[in-house]
CSV table of C-alpha atoms in Angstrom, one decimal:
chain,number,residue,atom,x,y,z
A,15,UNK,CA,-103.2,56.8,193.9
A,16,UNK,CA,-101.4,59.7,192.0
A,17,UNK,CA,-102.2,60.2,188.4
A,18,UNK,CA,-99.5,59.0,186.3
A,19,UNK,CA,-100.4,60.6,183.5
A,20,UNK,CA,-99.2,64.0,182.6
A,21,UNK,CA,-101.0,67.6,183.3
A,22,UNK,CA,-102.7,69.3,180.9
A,23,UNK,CA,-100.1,72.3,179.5
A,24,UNK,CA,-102.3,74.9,178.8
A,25,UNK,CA,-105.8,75.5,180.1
A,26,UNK,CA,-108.6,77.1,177.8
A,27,UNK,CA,-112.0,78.6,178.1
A,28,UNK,CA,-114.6,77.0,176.2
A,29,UNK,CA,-116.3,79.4,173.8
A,30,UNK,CA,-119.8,80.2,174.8
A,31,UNK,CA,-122.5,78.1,172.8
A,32,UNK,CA,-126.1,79.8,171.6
A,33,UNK,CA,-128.7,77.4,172.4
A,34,UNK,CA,-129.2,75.2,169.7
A,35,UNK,CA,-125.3,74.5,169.8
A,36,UNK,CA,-126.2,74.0,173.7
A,37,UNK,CA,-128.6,71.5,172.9
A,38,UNK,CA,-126.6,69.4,170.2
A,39,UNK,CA,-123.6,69.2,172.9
A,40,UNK,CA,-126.0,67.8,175.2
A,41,UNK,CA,-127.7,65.4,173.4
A,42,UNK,CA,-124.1,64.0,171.7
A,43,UNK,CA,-123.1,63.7,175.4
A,44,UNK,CA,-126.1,61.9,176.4
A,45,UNK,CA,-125.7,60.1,173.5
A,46,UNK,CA,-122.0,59.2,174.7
A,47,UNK,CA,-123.2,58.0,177.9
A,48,UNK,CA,-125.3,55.6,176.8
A,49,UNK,CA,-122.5,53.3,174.4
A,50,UNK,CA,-120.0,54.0,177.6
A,51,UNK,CA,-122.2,52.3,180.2
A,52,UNK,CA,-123.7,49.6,177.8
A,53,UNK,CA,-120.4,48.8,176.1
A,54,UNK,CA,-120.2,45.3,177.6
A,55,UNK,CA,-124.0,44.6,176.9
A,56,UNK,CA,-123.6,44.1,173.0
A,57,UNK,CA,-120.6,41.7,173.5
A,58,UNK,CA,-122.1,39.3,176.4
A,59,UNK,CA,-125.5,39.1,174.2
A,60,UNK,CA,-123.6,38.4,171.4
A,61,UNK,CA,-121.8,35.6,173.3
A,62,UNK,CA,-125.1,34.4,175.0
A,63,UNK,CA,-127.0,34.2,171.5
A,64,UNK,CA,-124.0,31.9,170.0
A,65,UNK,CA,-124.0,29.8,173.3
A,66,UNK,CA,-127.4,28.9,173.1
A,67,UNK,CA,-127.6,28.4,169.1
A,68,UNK,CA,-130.1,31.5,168.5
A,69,UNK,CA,-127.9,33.2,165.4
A,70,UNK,CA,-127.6,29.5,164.0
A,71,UNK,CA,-131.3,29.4,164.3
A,72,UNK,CA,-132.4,32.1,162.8
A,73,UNK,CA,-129.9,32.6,160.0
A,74,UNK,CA,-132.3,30.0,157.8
A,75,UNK,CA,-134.2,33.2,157.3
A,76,UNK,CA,-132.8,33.9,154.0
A,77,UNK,CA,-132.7,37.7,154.2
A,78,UNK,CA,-130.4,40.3,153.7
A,79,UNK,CA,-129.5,43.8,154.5
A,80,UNK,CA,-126.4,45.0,157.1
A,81,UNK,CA,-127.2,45.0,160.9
A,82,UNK,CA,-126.9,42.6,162.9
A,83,UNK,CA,-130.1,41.0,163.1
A,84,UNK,CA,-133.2,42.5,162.0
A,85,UNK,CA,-136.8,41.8,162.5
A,86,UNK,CA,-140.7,42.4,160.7
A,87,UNK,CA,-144.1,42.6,161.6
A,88,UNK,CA,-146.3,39.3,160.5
A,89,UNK,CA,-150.2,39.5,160.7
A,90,UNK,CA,-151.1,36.3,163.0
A,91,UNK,CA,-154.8,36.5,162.5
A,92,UNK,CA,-156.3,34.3,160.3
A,93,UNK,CA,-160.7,33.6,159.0
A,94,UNK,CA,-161.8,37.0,160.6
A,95,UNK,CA,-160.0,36.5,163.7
A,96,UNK,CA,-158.3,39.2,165.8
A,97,UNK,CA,-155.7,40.9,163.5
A,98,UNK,CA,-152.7,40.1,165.5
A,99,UNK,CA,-149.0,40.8,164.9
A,100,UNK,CA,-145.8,39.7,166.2
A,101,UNK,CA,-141.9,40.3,165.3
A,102,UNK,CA,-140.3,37.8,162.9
A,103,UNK,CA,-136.3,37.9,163.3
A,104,UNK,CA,-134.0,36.9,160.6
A,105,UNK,CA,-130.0,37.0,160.9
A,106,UNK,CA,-128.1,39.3,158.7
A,107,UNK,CA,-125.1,38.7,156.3
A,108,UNK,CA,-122.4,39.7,159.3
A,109,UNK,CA,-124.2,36.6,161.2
A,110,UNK,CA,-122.8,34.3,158.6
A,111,UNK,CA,-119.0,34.4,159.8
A,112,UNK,CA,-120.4,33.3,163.3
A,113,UNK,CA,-122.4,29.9,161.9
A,114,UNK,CA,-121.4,26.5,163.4
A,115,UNK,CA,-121.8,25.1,160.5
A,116,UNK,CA,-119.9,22.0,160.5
A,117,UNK,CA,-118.8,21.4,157.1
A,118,UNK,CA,-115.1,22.7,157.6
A,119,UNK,CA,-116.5,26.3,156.0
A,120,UNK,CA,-114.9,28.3,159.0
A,121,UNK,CA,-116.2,30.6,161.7
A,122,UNK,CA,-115.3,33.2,164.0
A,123,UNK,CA,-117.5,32.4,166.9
A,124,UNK,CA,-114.7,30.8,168.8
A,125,UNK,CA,-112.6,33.1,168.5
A,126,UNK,CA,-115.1,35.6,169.6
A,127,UNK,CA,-115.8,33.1,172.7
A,128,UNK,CA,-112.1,33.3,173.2
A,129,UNK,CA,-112.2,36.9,173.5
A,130,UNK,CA,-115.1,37.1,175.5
A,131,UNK,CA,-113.6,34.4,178.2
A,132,UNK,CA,-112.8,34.6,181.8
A,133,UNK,CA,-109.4,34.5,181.4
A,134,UNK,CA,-109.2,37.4,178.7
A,135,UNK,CA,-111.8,39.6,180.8
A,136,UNK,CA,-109.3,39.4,183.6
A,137,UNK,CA,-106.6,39.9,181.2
A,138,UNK,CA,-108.1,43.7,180.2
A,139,UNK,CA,-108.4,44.7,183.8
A,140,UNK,CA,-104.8,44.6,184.0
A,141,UNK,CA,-104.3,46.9,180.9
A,142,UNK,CA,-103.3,50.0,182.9
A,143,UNK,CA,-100.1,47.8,184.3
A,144,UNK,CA,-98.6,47.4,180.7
A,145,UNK,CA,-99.1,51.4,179.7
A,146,UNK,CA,-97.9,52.5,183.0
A,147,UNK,CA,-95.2,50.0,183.9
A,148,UNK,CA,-94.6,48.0,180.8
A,149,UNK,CA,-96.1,45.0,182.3
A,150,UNK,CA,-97.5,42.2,179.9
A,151,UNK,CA,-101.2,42.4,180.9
A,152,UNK,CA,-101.6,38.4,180.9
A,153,UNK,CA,-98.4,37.8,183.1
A,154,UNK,CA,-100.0,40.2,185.3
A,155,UNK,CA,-103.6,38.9,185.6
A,156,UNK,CA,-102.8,35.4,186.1
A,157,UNK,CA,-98.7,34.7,186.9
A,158,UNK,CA,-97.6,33.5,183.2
A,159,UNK,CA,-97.6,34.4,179.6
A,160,UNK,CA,-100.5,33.5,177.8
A,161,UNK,CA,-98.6,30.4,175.8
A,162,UNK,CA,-97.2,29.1,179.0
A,163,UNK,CA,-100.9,29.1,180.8
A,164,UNK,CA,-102.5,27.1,178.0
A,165,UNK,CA,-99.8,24.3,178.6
A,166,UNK,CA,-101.9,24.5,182.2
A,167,UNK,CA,-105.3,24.9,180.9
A,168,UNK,CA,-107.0,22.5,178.7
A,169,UNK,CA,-110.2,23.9,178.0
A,170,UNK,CA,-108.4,27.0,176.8
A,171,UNK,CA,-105.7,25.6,175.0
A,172,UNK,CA,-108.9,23.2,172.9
A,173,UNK,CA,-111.1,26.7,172.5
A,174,UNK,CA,-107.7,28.8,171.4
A,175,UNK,CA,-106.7,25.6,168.5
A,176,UNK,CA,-110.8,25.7,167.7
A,177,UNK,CA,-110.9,29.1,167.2
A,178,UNK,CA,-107.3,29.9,165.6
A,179,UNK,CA,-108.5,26.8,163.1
A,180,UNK,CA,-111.9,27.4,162.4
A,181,UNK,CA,-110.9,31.5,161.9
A,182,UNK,CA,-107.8,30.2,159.5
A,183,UNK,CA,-110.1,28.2,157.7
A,184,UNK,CA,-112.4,31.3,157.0
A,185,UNK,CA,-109.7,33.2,155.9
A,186,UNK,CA,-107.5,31.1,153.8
A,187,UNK,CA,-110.3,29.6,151.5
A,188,UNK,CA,-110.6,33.1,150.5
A,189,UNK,CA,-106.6,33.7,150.4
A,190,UNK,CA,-106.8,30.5,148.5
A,191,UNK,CA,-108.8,31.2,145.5
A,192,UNK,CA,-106.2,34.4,144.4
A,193,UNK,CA,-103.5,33.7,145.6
A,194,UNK,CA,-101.1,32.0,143.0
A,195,UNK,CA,-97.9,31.9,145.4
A,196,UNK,CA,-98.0,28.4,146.7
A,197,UNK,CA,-97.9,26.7,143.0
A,198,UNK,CA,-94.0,26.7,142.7
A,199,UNK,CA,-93.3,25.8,146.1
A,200,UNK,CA,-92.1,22.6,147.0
A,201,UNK,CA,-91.5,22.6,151.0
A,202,UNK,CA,-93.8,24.9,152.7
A,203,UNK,CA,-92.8,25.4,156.8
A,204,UNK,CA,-95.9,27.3,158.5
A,205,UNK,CA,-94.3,28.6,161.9
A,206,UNK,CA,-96.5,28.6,164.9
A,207,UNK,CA,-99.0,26.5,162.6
A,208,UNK,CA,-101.2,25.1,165.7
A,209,UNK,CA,-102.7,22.2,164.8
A,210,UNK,CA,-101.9,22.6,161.2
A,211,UNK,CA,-105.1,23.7,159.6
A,212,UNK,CA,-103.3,26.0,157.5
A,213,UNK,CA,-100.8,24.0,155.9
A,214,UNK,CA,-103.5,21.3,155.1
A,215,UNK,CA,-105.7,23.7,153.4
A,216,UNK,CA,-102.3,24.4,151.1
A,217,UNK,CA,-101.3,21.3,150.0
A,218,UNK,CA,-105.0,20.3,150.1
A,219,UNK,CA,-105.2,22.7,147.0
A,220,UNK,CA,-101.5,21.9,146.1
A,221,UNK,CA,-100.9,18.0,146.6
A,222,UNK,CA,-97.5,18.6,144.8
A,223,UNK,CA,-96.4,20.6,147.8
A,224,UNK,CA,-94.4,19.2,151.7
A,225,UNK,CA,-95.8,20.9,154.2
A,226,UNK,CA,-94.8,21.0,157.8
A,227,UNK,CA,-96.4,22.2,160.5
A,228,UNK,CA,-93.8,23.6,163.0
A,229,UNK,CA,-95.3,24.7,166.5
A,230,UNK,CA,-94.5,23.5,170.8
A,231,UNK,CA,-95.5,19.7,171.4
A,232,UNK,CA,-98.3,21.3,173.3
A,233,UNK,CA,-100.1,22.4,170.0
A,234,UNK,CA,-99.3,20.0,167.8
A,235,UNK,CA,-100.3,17.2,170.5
A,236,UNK,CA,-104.3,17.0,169.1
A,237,UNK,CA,-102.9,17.8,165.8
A,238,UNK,CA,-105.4,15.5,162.7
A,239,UNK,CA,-103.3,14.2,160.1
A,240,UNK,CA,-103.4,15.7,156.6
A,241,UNK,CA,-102.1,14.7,153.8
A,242,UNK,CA,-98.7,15.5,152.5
A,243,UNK,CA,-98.0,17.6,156.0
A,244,UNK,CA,-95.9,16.5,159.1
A,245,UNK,CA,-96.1,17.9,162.2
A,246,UNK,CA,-92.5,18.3,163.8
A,247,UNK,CA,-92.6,20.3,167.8
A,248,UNK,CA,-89.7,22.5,168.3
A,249,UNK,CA,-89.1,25.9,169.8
A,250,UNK,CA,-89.0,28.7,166.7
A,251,UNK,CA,-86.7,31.0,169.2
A,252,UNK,CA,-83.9,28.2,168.1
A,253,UNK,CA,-84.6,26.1,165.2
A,254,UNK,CA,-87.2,26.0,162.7
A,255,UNK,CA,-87.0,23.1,160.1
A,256,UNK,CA,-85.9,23.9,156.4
A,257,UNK,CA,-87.9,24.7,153.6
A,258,UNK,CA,-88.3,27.2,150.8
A,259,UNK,CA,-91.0,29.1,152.0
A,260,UNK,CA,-91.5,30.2,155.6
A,261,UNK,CA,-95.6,31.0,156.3
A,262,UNK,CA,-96.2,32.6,159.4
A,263,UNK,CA,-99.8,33.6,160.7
A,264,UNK,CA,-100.7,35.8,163.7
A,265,UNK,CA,-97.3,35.2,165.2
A,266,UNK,CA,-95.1,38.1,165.4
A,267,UNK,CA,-98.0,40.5,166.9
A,268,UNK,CA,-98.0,38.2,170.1
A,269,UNK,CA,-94.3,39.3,170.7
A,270,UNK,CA,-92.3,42.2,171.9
A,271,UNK,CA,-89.9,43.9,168.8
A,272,UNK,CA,-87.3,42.3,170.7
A,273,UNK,CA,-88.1,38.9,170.6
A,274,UNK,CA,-89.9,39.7,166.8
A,275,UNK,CA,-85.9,40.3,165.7
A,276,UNK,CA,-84.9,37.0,167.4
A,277,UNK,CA,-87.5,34.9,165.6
A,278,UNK,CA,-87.0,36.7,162.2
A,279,UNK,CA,-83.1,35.7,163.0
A,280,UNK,CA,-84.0,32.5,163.3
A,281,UNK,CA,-86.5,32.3,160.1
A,282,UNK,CA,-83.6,33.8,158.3
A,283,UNK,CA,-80.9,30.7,158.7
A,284,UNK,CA,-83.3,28.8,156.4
A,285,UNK,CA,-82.4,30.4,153.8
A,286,UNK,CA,-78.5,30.6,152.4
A,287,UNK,CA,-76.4,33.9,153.4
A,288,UNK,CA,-75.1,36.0,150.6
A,289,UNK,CA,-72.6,39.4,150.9
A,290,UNK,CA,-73.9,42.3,150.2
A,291,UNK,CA,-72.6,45.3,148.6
A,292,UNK,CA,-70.9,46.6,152.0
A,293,UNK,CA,-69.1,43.5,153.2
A,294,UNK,CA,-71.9,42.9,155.9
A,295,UNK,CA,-73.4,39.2,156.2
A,296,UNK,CA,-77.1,39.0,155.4
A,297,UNK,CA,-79.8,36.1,155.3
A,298,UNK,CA,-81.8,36.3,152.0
A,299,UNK,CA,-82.3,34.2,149.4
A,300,UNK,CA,-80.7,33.8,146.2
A,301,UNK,CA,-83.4,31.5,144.9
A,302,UNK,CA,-86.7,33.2,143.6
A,303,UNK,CA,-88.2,30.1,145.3
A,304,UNK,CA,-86.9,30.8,148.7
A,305,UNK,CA,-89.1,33.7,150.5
A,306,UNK,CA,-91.7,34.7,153.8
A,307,UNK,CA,-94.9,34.8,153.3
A,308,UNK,CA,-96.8,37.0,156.3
């Protein structure tokens, strides 16, 4: 097949290298080699160690400094016996955001499975069809866009709301305890909320506060109830339910600009339109109370 990609436009000699410089080059290079053809180790280890529990294991092992995992030597011997030694592992701070631990504290480590899946490895191998022909990579790989293929797939559409939950969770409890935003609002509408983990964290913190979660009937279907929040299903590309603050989460990025415009149309008859300065129509809001939050 022809390269698509364009030719070099100007050629150049490489200066010649004394041997020290020689040597550096060639070690860097070696160097090189090794990440490129052990890229996918670290990620499928990774994945392996959460399936089988290991990091959740070892992070009792109340130690600290910045890799991954770390180990030390112990002495085994004991009474005069042969001085023996063996490695001692103990998870590292990064390990934390990857604990199961079941107390609604948040983790990443289904998201991570989520990238790490089947579905998403066949995803990547289409990558070269979006950059050369504009292709989405997922409608490529396996026939529909990702949102349509959950409806299809319940063991991805349960490890996607896991991992889009238990990742929100992480983050907003964070979010959460600086952020002063939510006190004055009454209605809060999080867009494309999932199964509404989100909004229940707000008004968790904020009793005073309506929330809706707005998403497909597909996502809300498994939804808990929280209180103070209703789930409502609906299509955000042509209603979205009123309130007077609009929260949206890792929405717009899964869209093309196109269809990003179309949504923020439709985000934008929530609020009441005003004229501006040069006769033209525009959606904002002429009550401080009214806003996006991203």
């Amino acid at each position: 097949m022809a390269n698509h990609l364009p030719d070099p436009l100007t050629t150049s000699t490489k200066p010649s290298l004394n041997k020290e410089e020689r040597f550096d080059e060639e070690t860097l290079s070696l160097q090189g080699e090794r990440i490129l053809y052990t890229a996918m180790a670290f990620p499928m280890v990774f994945k392996s160690a959460l399936e089988l529990g290991v990091i959740d294991t070892i992070a009792a092992v109340d130690e600290a400094s910045y890799s991954i995992l770390k180990y030390r030597m112990v002495e085994t011997g004991e009474n005069g016996a042969t001085r023996k030694f063996e490695r001692v592992y103990a998870a590292e701070p990064v390990c934390m955001s990857f604990l199961n631990r079941g107390d609604g504290s948040g983790s990443l480590a289904s998201l991570f499975m989520l990238s790490t899946s089947e579905v998403f490895f066949k995803t990547w191998a289409h990558l070269k069809d979006l950059i050369l022909e504009g292709k989405d990579a997922f409608t490529s790989a396996h026939g529909m866009k990702l949102f349509e293929y959950v409806g299809f797939n319940e063991q991805l559409a349960e490890l996607l709301n896991r991992g889009m939950s238990e990742g929100s969770t992480l983050t907003m409890k964070k979010v959460l305890e600086v952020y002063r935003g939510f006190e004055d609002v009454n209605t809060l509408v999080d867009v494309g909320g999932g199964i509404g983990t989100i909004v229940g964290l707000v008004t968790s913190k904020y009793p005073h506060i309506k929330g809706i979660n707005f998403d497909l009937a597909s996502a809300i279907a498994h939804a808990p109830l929280y209180p103070g929040v209703k789930h409502v299903s609906g299509d955000m590309f042509i209603e979205i339910p009123k309130g007077d603050a609009i929260f949206m989460k890792w929405i717009l990025h899964d869209w093309s600009d196109e269809d990003c415009v179309k949504i923020l149309k439709i985000v934008g008859k929530v609020f009441p339109r005003r004229k501006s300065d040069n006769s033209r129509d525009e959606y904002a809001s002429e009550d401080k109370d009214q806003r996006f939050c991203f």
